[in-house]
Short mmCIF file of C-alpha atoms in Angstrom, two decimals:
data_model
loop_
_atom_site.label_atom_id
_atom_site.label_comp_id
_atom_site.label_asym_id
_atom_site.label_seq_id
_atom_site.Cartn_x
_atom_site.Cartn_y
_atom_site.Cartn_z
CA UNK R 206 6.75 5.06 75.98
CA UNK R 207 4.79 5.82 72.85
CA UNK R 208 1.45 7.55 72.95
CA UNK R 209 -0.57 4.57 71.80
CA UNK R 210 0.68 1.74 73.89
CA UNK R 211 -0.51 -1.69 72.92
CA UNK R 212 0.14 -2.99 76.43
CA UNK R 213 -2.42 -4.19 78.91
CA UNK R 214 -4.96 -1.58 80.00
CA UNK R 215 -4.27 0.15 83.31
CA UNK R 216 -7.99 0.51 83.84
CA UNK R 217 -10.67 -1.57 82.19
CA UNK R 218 -14.40 -1.00 82.46
CA UNK R 219 -16.72 -3.80 81.42
CA UNK R 220 -20.41 -3.23 80.60
CA UNK R 221 -21.04 -0.55 83.19
CA UNK R 222 -24.68 0.34 83.77
CA UNK R 223 -25.86 2.96 86.20
CA UNK R 224 -29.35 3.99 87.14
CA UNK R 225 -30.15 6.92 89.37
CA UNK R 226 -33.63 7.86 90.46
CA UNK R 227 -35.30 5.71 87.81
CA UNK R 228 -33.19 7.20 84.99
CA UNK R 229 -30.58 5.21 83.20
CA UNK R 230 -27.43 7.34 83.09
CA UNK R 231 -25.34 4.98 81.02
CA UNK R 232 -25.78 1.49 79.72
CA UNK R 233 -23.31 -1.20 78.72
CA UNK R 234 -20.33 1.11 78.83
CA UNK R 235 -17.04 -0.67 78.10
CA UNK R 236 -13.64 0.85 77.51
CA UNK R 237 -9.96 0.25 78.15
CA UNK R 238 -7.67 2.96 79.38
CA UNK R 239 -4.05 2.25 78.49
CA UNK R 240 -0.78 3.85 79.46
CA UNK R 241 -0.12 7.12 77.67
CA UNK R 242 -3.74 8.01 77.03
CA UNK R 243 -5.69 11.12 77.91
CA UNK R 244 -9.43 10.62 78.24
CA UNK R 245 -12.00 13.35 78.55
CA UNK R 246 -15.44 12.40 79.79
CA UNK R 247 -18.10 14.71 78.45
CA UNK R 248 -21.77 15.03 78.95
CA UNK R 249 -24.49 17.42 80.02
CA UNK R 250 -24.96 18.31 83.68
CA UNK R 251 -26.38 15.30 85.45
CA UNK R 252 -25.17 12.90 82.76
CA UNK R 253 -23.28 10.88 85.34
CA UNK R 254 -19.69 12.07 84.84
CA UNK R 255 -18.85 12.27 88.52
CA UNK R 256 -20.69 9.03 89.23
CA UNK R 257 -18.67 7.29 86.53
CA UNK R 258 -15.42 8.65 87.94
CA UNK R 259 -16.34 7.49 91.44
CA UNK R 260 -17.11 4.04 90.07
CA UNK R 261 -13.78 3.97 88.24
CA UNK R 262 -11.75 4.93 91.29
CA UNK R 263 -13.61 2.51 93.55
CA UNK R 264 -15.46 4.90 95.86
CA UNK R 265 -18.79 3.64 94.58
CA UNK R 266 -18.99 -0.08 95.12
CA UNK R 267 -22.69 -0.78 94.94
CA UNK R 268 -25.66 0.39 92.96
CA UNK R 269 -24.19 -0.21 89.52
CA UNK R 270 -23.68 -3.19 87.24
CA UNK R 271 -20.47 -4.18 85.51
CA UNK R 272 -16.85 -4.54 86.51
CA UNK R 273 -13.92 -2.21 86.84
CA UNK R 274 -10.39 -3.59 86.84
CA UNK R 275 -7.53 -1.40 87.86
CA UNK R 276 -3.92 -2.51 87.76
CA UNK R 277 -1.95 0.56 88.89
CA UNK R 278 -2.06 3.06 91.77
CA UNK R 279 -4.23 6.07 91.14
CA UNK R 280 -4.56 9.66 92.17
CA UNK R 281 -8.10 11.00 92.43
CA UNK R 282 -9.07 14.66 92.68
CA UNK R 283 -12.73 15.14 93.45
CA UNK R 284 -14.98 18.16 93.73
CA UNK R 285 -13.89 18.75 97.29
CA UNK R 286 -10.38 19.94 97.92
CA UNK R 287 -9.63 17.53 100.82
CA UNK R 288 -7.61 20.30 102.44
CA UNK R 289 -7.77 20.94 106.14
CA UNK R 290 -8.48 24.60 106.81
CA UNK R 291 -6.46 24.51 110.02
CA UNK R 292 -3.32 23.15 108.37
CA UNK R 293 -0.97 25.09 106.15
CA UNK R 294 -0.52 23.99 102.51
CA UNK R 295 2.84 22.51 103.47
CA UNK R 296 1.29 20.44 106.27
CA UNK R 297 -1.64 19.49 104.09
CA UNK R 298 0.72 17.94 101.57
CA UNK R 299 3.07 16.39 104.12
CA UNK R 300 0.24 14.79 106.13
CA UNK R 301 -2.01 13.98 103.21
CA UNK R 302 -4.45 11.14 103.91
CA UNK R 303 -4.24 9.69 100.42
CA UNK R 304 -1.22 7.61 101.41
CA UNK R 305 1.24 9.16 98.98
CA UNK R 306 4.86 8.79 99.84
CA UNK R 307 6.41 11.10 102.38
CA UNK R 308 7.87 14.04 100.52
CA UNK R 309 10.90 16.00 101.57
CA UNK R 310 10.36 19.58 102.49
CA UNK R 311 12.25 20.91 99.46
CA UNK R 312 10.07 18.89 97.10
CA UNK R 313 6.90 20.28 98.66
CA UNK R 314 8.31 23.78 98.53
CA UNK R 315 9.25 23.56 94.89
CA UNK R 316 5.90 22.02 93.97
CA UNK R 317 4.04 24.78 95.79
CA UNK R 318 6.10 27.49 94.16
CA UNK R 319 5.53 25.89 90.75
CA UNK R 320 1.76 26.13 91.22
CA UNK R 321 2.09 29.79 92.20
CA UNK R 322 1.79 29.44 95.95
CA UNK R 323 5.28 30.71 96.76
CA UNK R 324 5.00 32.62 100.02
CA UNK R 325 1.80 30.85 101.02
CA UNK R 326 3.45 27.65 102.27
CA UNK R 327 2.99 28.44 105.93
CA UNK R 328 -0.28 30.35 106.14
CA UNK R 329 -3.38 28.54 107.36
CA UNK R 330 -5.38 27.18 104.45
CA UNK R 331 -8.60 28.86 105.54
CA UNK R 332 -7.12 32.18 104.48
CA UNK R 333 -6.62 30.91 100.91
CA UNK R 334 -9.16 31.28 98.13
CA UNK R 335 -11.00 28.44 96.41
CA UNK R 336 -8.70 28.70 93.43
CA UNK R 337 -5.65 28.51 95.67
CA UNK R 338 -7.10 25.39 97.26
CA UNK R 339 -7.31 23.86 93.80
CA UNK R 340 -3.71 24.88 93.22
CA UNK R 341 -2.57 23.05 96.35
CA UNK R 342 -4.15 19.98 94.79
CA UNK R 343 -2.28 20.66 91.57
CA UNK R 344 0.88 20.50 93.67
CA UNK R 345 -0.20 16.96 94.55
CA UNK R 346 -0.21 16.15 90.84
CA UNK R 347 3.37 17.41 90.63
CA UNK R 348 4.50 15.40 93.64
CA UNK R 349 2.69 12.16 92.94
CA UNK R 350 4.15 9.40 90.85
CA UNK R 351 0.83 7.59 90.44
CA UNK R 352 0.54 6.44 86.81
CA UNK R 353 -3.22 6.96 86.66
CA UNK R 354 -4.92 10.27 87.37
CA UNK R 355 -8.68 10.56 87.75
CA UNK R 356 -9.60 14.24 87.81
CA UNK R 357 -13.09 15.54 88.38
CA UNK R 358 -13.49 19.02 86.85
CA UNK R 359 -9.88 20.00 87.51
CA UNK R 360 -10.27 23.41 85.86
CA UNK R 361 -12.90 24.69 88.29
CA UNK R 362 -11.96 27.97 89.97
CA UNK R 363 -8.53 28.10 88.32
CA UNK R 364 -7.39 31.20 86.45
CA UNK R 365 -6.28 31.25 82.79
CA UNK R 366 -2.58 30.88 83.53
CA UNK R 367 -3.37 28.00 85.85
CA UNK R 368 -5.41 26.26 83.16
CA UNK R 369 -2.44 26.44 80.78
CA UNK R 370 -0.10 25.05 83.44
CA UNK R 371 -2.50 22.22 84.19
CA UNK R 372 -2.79 21.40 80.49
CA UNK R 373 1.00 21.26 80.27
CA UNK R 374 0.99 18.99 83.31
CA UNK R 375 -1.50 16.64 81.66
CA UNK R 376 0.64 16.46 78.53
CA UNK R 377 3.77 15.68 80.54
CA UNK R 378 1.94 12.96 82.49
CA UNK R 379 0.78 11.35 79.24
CA UNK R 380 4.22 11.75 77.64
CA UNK R 381 5.78 10.00 80.63
CA UNK R 382 3.59 6.97 80.01
CA UNK R 383 0.89 7.82 82.53
CA UNK R 384 -2.82 8.02 81.92
CA UNK R 385 -5.34 10.72 82.68
CA UNK R 386 -9.11 10.43 82.88
CA UNK R 387 -10.85 13.71 83.45
CA UNK R 388 -14.27 15.25 83.30
CA UNK R 389 -14.52 18.74 81.90
CA UNK R 390 -16.81 20.93 79.85
CA UNK R 391 -13.89 22.87 78.44
CA UNK R 392 -12.14 22.11 75.20
CA UNK R 393 -8.65 20.95 76.03
CA UNK R 394 -5.88 22.86 74.36
CA UNK R 395 -3.22 20.17 74.41
CA UNK R 396 -0.90 18.79 71.75
CA UNK R 397 -1.54 15.12 72.30
CA UNK R 398 -4.32 12.74 71.35
CA UNK R 399 -7.44 13.16 73.44
CA UNK R 400 -9.97 10.35 73.56
CA UNK R 401 -13.53 11.32 74.27
CA UNK R 402 -16.24 9.53 76.09
CA UNK R 403 -19.57 11.24 75.74
CA UNK R 404 -22.09 10.07 78.31
CA UNK R 405 -25.02 11.90 76.72
CA UNK R 406 -24.59 10.22 73.34
CA UNK R 407 -22.81 7.14 74.65
CA UNK R 408 -20.06 7.51 72.06
CA UNK R 409 -16.50 6.40 72.70
CA UNK R 410 -14.07 8.08 70.33
CA UNK M 179 5.60 2.61 93.96
CA UNK M 180 6.93 4.49 96.93
CA UNK M 181 3.82 4.51 99.09
CA UNK M 182 4.76 4.46 102.78
CA UNK M 183 4.21 1.34 104.84
CA UNK M 184 1.07 0.88 106.90
CA UNK M 185 2.79 1.64 110.19
CA UNK M 186 4.44 4.78 108.88
CA UNK M 187 1.15 5.94 107.42
CA UNK M 188 -0.62 5.33 110.75
CA UNK M 189 1.92 7.50 112.54
CA UNK M 190 1.39 10.21 109.93
CA UNK M 191 -2.38 10.10 110.47
CA UNK M 192 -1.93 10.15 114.24
CA UNK M 193 0.32 13.20 114.04
CA UNK M 194 -2.09 14.90 111.65
CA UNK M 195 -5.08 14.32 113.93
CA UNK M 196 -3.18 15.45 117.02
CA UNK M 197 -1.95 18.57 115.22
CA UNK M 198 -5.52 19.36 114.16
CA UNK M 199 -6.70 18.88 117.76
CA UNK M 200 -3.99 21.18 119.07
CA UNK M 201 -5.04 23.84 116.55
CA UNK M 202 -8.56 23.67 118.00
CA UNK M 203 -7.83 23.74 121.74
CA UNK M 204 -11.50 24.39 122.52
CA UNK M 205 -12.42 20.92 121.30
CA UNK M 206 -9.90 19.35 123.65
CA UNK M 207 -11.12 21.54 126.49
CA UNK M 208 -14.83 20.94 125.90
CA UNK M 209 -15.11 17.39 127.30
CA UNK M 210 -13.01 18.33 130.31
CA UNK M 211 -15.14 21.40 130.94
CA UNK M 212 -18.29 19.29 130.60
CA UNK M 213 -16.83 16.81 133.09
CA UNK M 214 -16.03 19.58 135.58
CA UNK M 215 -19.46 21.16 135.20
CA UNK M 216 -21.50 18.00 135.71
CA UNK M 217 -19.37 16.81 138.61
CA UNK M 218 -19.72 20.15 140.37
CA UNK M 219 -23.50 20.07 139.86
CA UNK M 220 -23.96 16.78 141.71
CA UNK M 221 -23.24 18.12 145.22
CA UNK M 222 -25.94 20.73 144.56
CA UNK M 223 -28.45 18.10 143.52
CA UNK M 224 -27.59 15.34 145.98
CA UNK M 225 -26.81 17.54 148.96
CA UNK M 226 -23.36 18.28 150.28
CA UNK M 227 -23.13 15.41 152.78
CA UNK M 228 -19.67 13.86 152.23
CA UNK M 229 -20.96 10.31 152.84
CA UNK M 230 -23.71 10.55 150.20
CA UNK M 231 -21.27 11.97 147.68
CA UNK M 232 -18.72 9.25 148.39
CA UNK M 233 -21.41 6.58 147.86
CA UNK M 234 -22.41 7.97 144.50
CA UNK M 235 -18.93 9.04 143.35
CA UNK M 236 -17.92 5.95 141.29
CA UNK M 237 -21.15 5.98 139.31
CA UNK M 238 -21.22 9.74 138.86
CA UNK M 239 -17.63 9.92 137.64
CA UNK M 240 -18.09 7.06 135.21
CA UNK M 241 -21.42 8.27 133.79
CA UNK M 242 -19.96 11.74 133.29
CA UNK M 243 -16.91 10.33 131.54
CA UNK M 244 -19.19 8.26 129.31
CA UNK M 245 -21.36 11.24 128.38
CA UNK M 246 -18.43 13.50 127.64
CA UNK M 247 -17.05 10.78 125.38
CA UNK M 248 -20.43 10.48 123.67
CA UNK M 249 -20.42 14.24 123.05
CA UNK M 250 -17.16 14.13 121.11
CA UNK M 251 -17.43 10.80 119.28
CA UNK M 252 -19.72 12.32 116.66
CA UNK M 253 -16.87 14.52 115.42
CA UNK M 254 -14.22 11.83 114.78
CA UNK M 255 -14.78 11.62 111.02
CA UNK M 256 -17.11 14.61 110.53
CA UNK M 257 -14.71 17.29 109.30
CA UNK M 258 -12.85 14.82 107.09
CA UNK M 259 -16.15 13.83 105.50
CA UNK M 260 -17.13 17.46 104.94
CA UNK M 261 -13.93 18.49 103.17
CA UNK M 262 -13.43 15.32 101.13
CA UNK M 263 -10.40 13.99 103.02
CA UNK M 264 -12.32 10.83 103.82
CA UNK M 265 -12.62 9.96 100.11
CA UNK M 266 -8.86 10.27 99.80
CA UNK M 267 -8.35 8.11 102.88
CA UNK M 268 -10.53 5.35 101.45
CA UNK M 269 -8.49 5.40 98.25
CA UNK M 270 -5.17 5.14 100.07
CA UNK M 271 -3.32 1.89 99.35
CA UNK M 272 -2.73 1.30 103.05
CA UNK M 273 -5.24 -0.88 104.95
CA UNK M 274 -8.18 1.14 106.22
CA UNK M 275 -8.29 -1.06 109.33
CA UNK M 276 -5.08 0.50 110.65
CA UNK M 277 -5.95 3.99 109.45
CA UNK M 278 -9.16 4.13 111.46
CA UNK M 279 -7.27 2.79 114.48
CA UNK M 280 -4.98 5.81 114.15
CA UNK M 281 -8.01 8.12 114.09
CA UNK M 282 -9.46 6.46 117.17
CA UNK M 283 -6.07 6.56 118.88
CA UNK M 284 -5.87 10.30 118.36
CA UNK M 285 -9.44 10.71 119.62
CA UNK M 286 -8.64 8.71 122.74
CA UNK M 287 -5.48 10.70 123.47
CA UNK M 288 -7.35 14.00 123.22
CA UNK M 289 -10.39 12.90 125.25
CA UNK M 290 -10.12 9.71 127.32
CA UNK M 291 -6.47 9.91 128.27
CA UNK M 292 -6.78 13.52 129.44
CA UNK M 293 -9.97 12.69 131.30
CA UNK M 294 -8.32 9.78 133.10
CA UNK M 295 -5.36 11.97 134.06
CA UNK M 296 -7.49 14.73 135.59
CA UNK M 297 -10.06 12.37 137.11
CA UNK M 298 -8.37 12.24 140.59
CA UNK M 299 -9.11 15.94 141.00
CA UNK M 300 -12.80 15.37 140.37
CA UNK M 301 -12.74 12.25 142.53
CA UNK M 302 -11.55 14.38 145.44
CA UNK M 303 -14.32 16.88 144.72
CA UNK M 304 -16.82 14.06 145.20
CA UNK M 305 -15.00 12.71 148.27
CA UNK M 306 -14.13 9.37 146.66
CA UNK M 307 -12.09 7.39 149.21
CA UNK M 308 -8.37 7.40 148.47
CA UNK M 309 -8.10 3.67 147.83
CA UNK M 310 -10.52 3.98 144.88
CA UNK M 311 -8.53 6.57 142.95
CA UNK M 312 -6.02 4.20 141.39
CA UNK M 313 -8.83 1.90 140.25
CA UNK M 314 -10.74 4.90 138.86
CA UNK M 315 -7.79 6.03 136.78
CA UNK M 316 -7.01 2.52 135.53
CA UNK M 317 -10.63 1.75 134.67
CA UNK M 318 -11.01 5.10 132.90
CA UNK M 319 -7.80 4.55 130.92
CA UNK M 320 -9.02 1.20 129.59
CA UNK M 321 -12.71 2.11 129.50
CA UNK M 322 -12.43 5.36 127.55
CA UNK M 323 -10.37 3.61 124.88
CA UNK M 324 -13.23 1.13 124.58
CA UNK M 325 -15.77 3.95 124.44
CA UNK M 326 -13.76 5.70 121.70
CA UNK M 327 -13.68 2.51 119.63
CA UNK M 328 -17.41 1.90 120.02
CA UNK M 329 -18.17 5.56 119.38
CA UNK M 330 -16.10 5.37 116.23
CA UNK M 331 -18.45 2.72 114.84
CA UNK M 332 -21.41 5.00 115.39
CA UNK M 333 -19.52 7.96 113.93
CA UNK M 334 -18.56 5.99 110.82
CA UNK M 335 -22.14 4.87 110.24
CA UNK M 336 -23.73 8.29 110.76
CA UNK M 337 -21.09 10.55 109.23
CA UNK M 338 -23.04 10.86 105.98
CA UNK M 339 -26.17 12.06 107.74
CA UNK M 340 -26.83 15.74 108.23
CA UNK M 341 -28.04 15.31 111.80
CA UNK M 342 -26.57 12.11 113.11
CA UNK M 343 -26.32 13.27 116.73
CA UNK M 344 -29.42 11.53 118.08
CA UNK M 345 -28.98 8.43 115.96
CA UNK M 346 -25.41 7.90 117.08
CA UNK M 347 -26.52 7.97 120.73
CA UNK M 348 -29.18 5.34 120.03
CA UNK M 349 -26.72 3.19 118.13
CA UNK M 350 -23.87 3.14 120.59
CA UNK M 351 -25.41 3.66 124.05
CA UNK M 352 -26.43 -0.01 124.34
CA UNK M 353 -22.84 -0.98 123.57
CA UNK M 354 -21.58 1.47 126.22
CA UNK M 355 -23.55 -0.36 128.95
CA UNK M 356 -21.11 -3.22 129.67
CA UNK M 357 -18.22 -0.75 129.84
CA UNK M 358 -20.11 1.36 132.36
CA UNK M 359 -21.08 -1.65 134.46
CA UNK M 360 -17.58 -3.07 134.75
CA UNK M 361 -15.96 0.35 135.05
CA UNK M 362 -18.03 1.41 138.07
CA UNK M 363 -17.78 -2.09 139.54
CA UNK M 364 -13.97 -1.85 139.48
CA UNK M 365 -14.03 1.46 141.38
CA UNK M 366 -16.67 0.25 143.83
CA UNK M 367 -14.71 -2.92 144.53
CA UNK M 368 -11.56 -0.91 145.26
CA UNK M 369 -13.48 1.45 147.55
CA UNK M 370 -14.95 -1.41 149.59
CA UNK M 371 -11.57 -3.09 149.89
CA UNK M 372 -11.92 -5.87 147.31
CA UNK M 373 -9.42 -6.29 144.45
CA UNK M 374 -10.34 -4.31 141.33
CA UNK M 375 -8.14 -6.54 139.19
CA UNK M 376 -10.81 -8.94 137.90
CA UNK M 377 -13.02 -6.09 136.66
CA UNK M 378 -10.08 -4.38 135.02
CA UNK M 379 -9.16 -7.70 133.40
CA UNK M 380 -12.68 -7.99 131.94
CA UNK M 381 -12.44 -4.40 130.67
CA UNK M 382 -9.07 -5.28 129.14
CA UNK M 383 -10.53 -8.33 127.46
CA UNK M 384 -13.35 -6.22 126.03
CA UNK M 385 -10.78 -3.71 124.82
CA UNK M 386 -8.86 -6.45 123.00
CA UNK M 387 -12.06 -7.63 121.35
CA UNK M 388 -12.96 -4.06 120.37
CA UNK M 389 -9.51 -3.38 118.91
CA UNK M 390 -9.87 -6.53 116.82
CA UNK M 391 -13.43 -6.00 115.60
CA UNK M 392 -14.38 -2.31 115.82
CA UNK M 393 -12.01 -1.18 113.02
CA UNK M 394 -13.64 -3.71 110.68
CA UNK M 395 -17.05 -2.25 111.46
CA UNK M 396 -15.72 1.31 111.15
CA UNK M 397 -14.07 0.63 107.80
CA UNK M 398 -17.28 -0.91 106.46
CA UNK M 399 -19.34 1.95 107.88
CA UNK M 400 -17.11 4.57 106.25
CA UNK M 401 -17.28 2.81 102.87
CA UNK M 402 -21.07 2.74 103.07
CA UNK M 403 -21.24 6.38 104.16
CA UNK M 404 -19.00 7.52 101.29
CA UNK M 405 -20.85 5.36 98.78
CA UNK M 406 -24.29 6.69 99.67
#
C-alpha cells in the first residue's frame, strides 16, 4: 500500500472538545487517520496528549464532546506497562489481557530476543528494569497484527539503541499499510512522512 | 483478524488468574487462616459446652465464610488496575461480560471452593451434627460463588479509589444478607431433620440471577473506574 492512501480513514475524530478543571485543552479538533500514516501528537506537559489518546482508543467515554469512529482493531500502549510482576515475560505475552491472538512459543521467543530480552524469557518480571518492561511491550508490537497502534510516550525509559529499533518498527508498520498515532516530545528520526498534531497551537500538519 | 474467540480468551484469563494466585500462596491461605482463627475463637467466647456450640455452628460458619470472602473481594481487580492491565482488558475485542466472569471464577476457585472443601473440618470443631455437613458444603459451594459475584461489583466500583476498603463493605454487605439468611437456613434445616433442598434451590436461583446480571454491573463499574 502506498504511503498516502486515499481510502477510508481507519480512525476519524470529529470536533473533539475537552475541558479539564475549567481549562479548555482542545476545541473543535477534527482529523482523519488513514492507513499508512504516522501521526505524532505534540504539546506541552498538560496539553492533553494522553487524554486525547485515551479518547481515541475508547477508554474515555464521557466528559468530552465530539465523536470518534474507529474501523479497525487497535493496539494501545499506555504509561503503565500492564505487566504482571509475578509472571515471566513469556507468560505475560502468552496470557496477555488485551485479547491478542494466542502466539506460539517460538514466536514469543523470537520477539523477545529481537527486543533484546534474550535470556530473560523465564525470569520473573519484577526483577526486570523499567526499560526492560517497556521492551516487553515492544515485543507486543512485533507480535501484534493490529493495523492501528496508539502509543503513549513509547520512548520513555528506553535506551538509544532501543529508540532506533522502535523507530524502525514504526516505519515498517507504516510501510505495511498500518497506522501509528503516538505522543512524544522527541523528534522522530524516521524516513517516512510524519504528520503532526500540536495540541498547544491546535495545528494539524 | 486472528483474535481468539470469547471462550478461548476466558480460559486464558482463568489460567492467568489461577497462575497469579498460585504464585502468591499467602493470598490463597489468608482467607482459610482467617476462617480457622475465627472459628477457633468462638468456643473461647461462647464457652466450650458442645450443645451451645452446635446451636450456633451454622450461623458462625456462614458468617465467617462471608467475612473471609469480604476480605478478599477488594483485591479482585486491584493489581490489574494498578499496573494498567485493566485498561488493556477493556480494550480487548472480546466481550467484557465474559472476561469479568473469568476473573470471578478464578476468585471463587481460590477462595469459596477451597473454603467449602475444608468447611467439614471446622464444622466438626464446632460440633455441628453430622447430618448438617452435606448441607453446609452444598450451601457454601453455591453461596460463596454468589458472594464472589456480588463482591466483584463492589470491587469494580471502588477499584479506582485509593482506600475503597470501607466503601466496598458498605456497598455489598446489604446484598450479602439474603445469601447469609438462606445459607444458614439450609444448614439449620438439615440439622433439625428437614430437607435443605428448598433453601439450596433458592440459593441456586439467586446464583443464576447473579451470573446473568452481576457481570453487566461489573463491566459498567470497571468502565467508570477506568474513565475517572
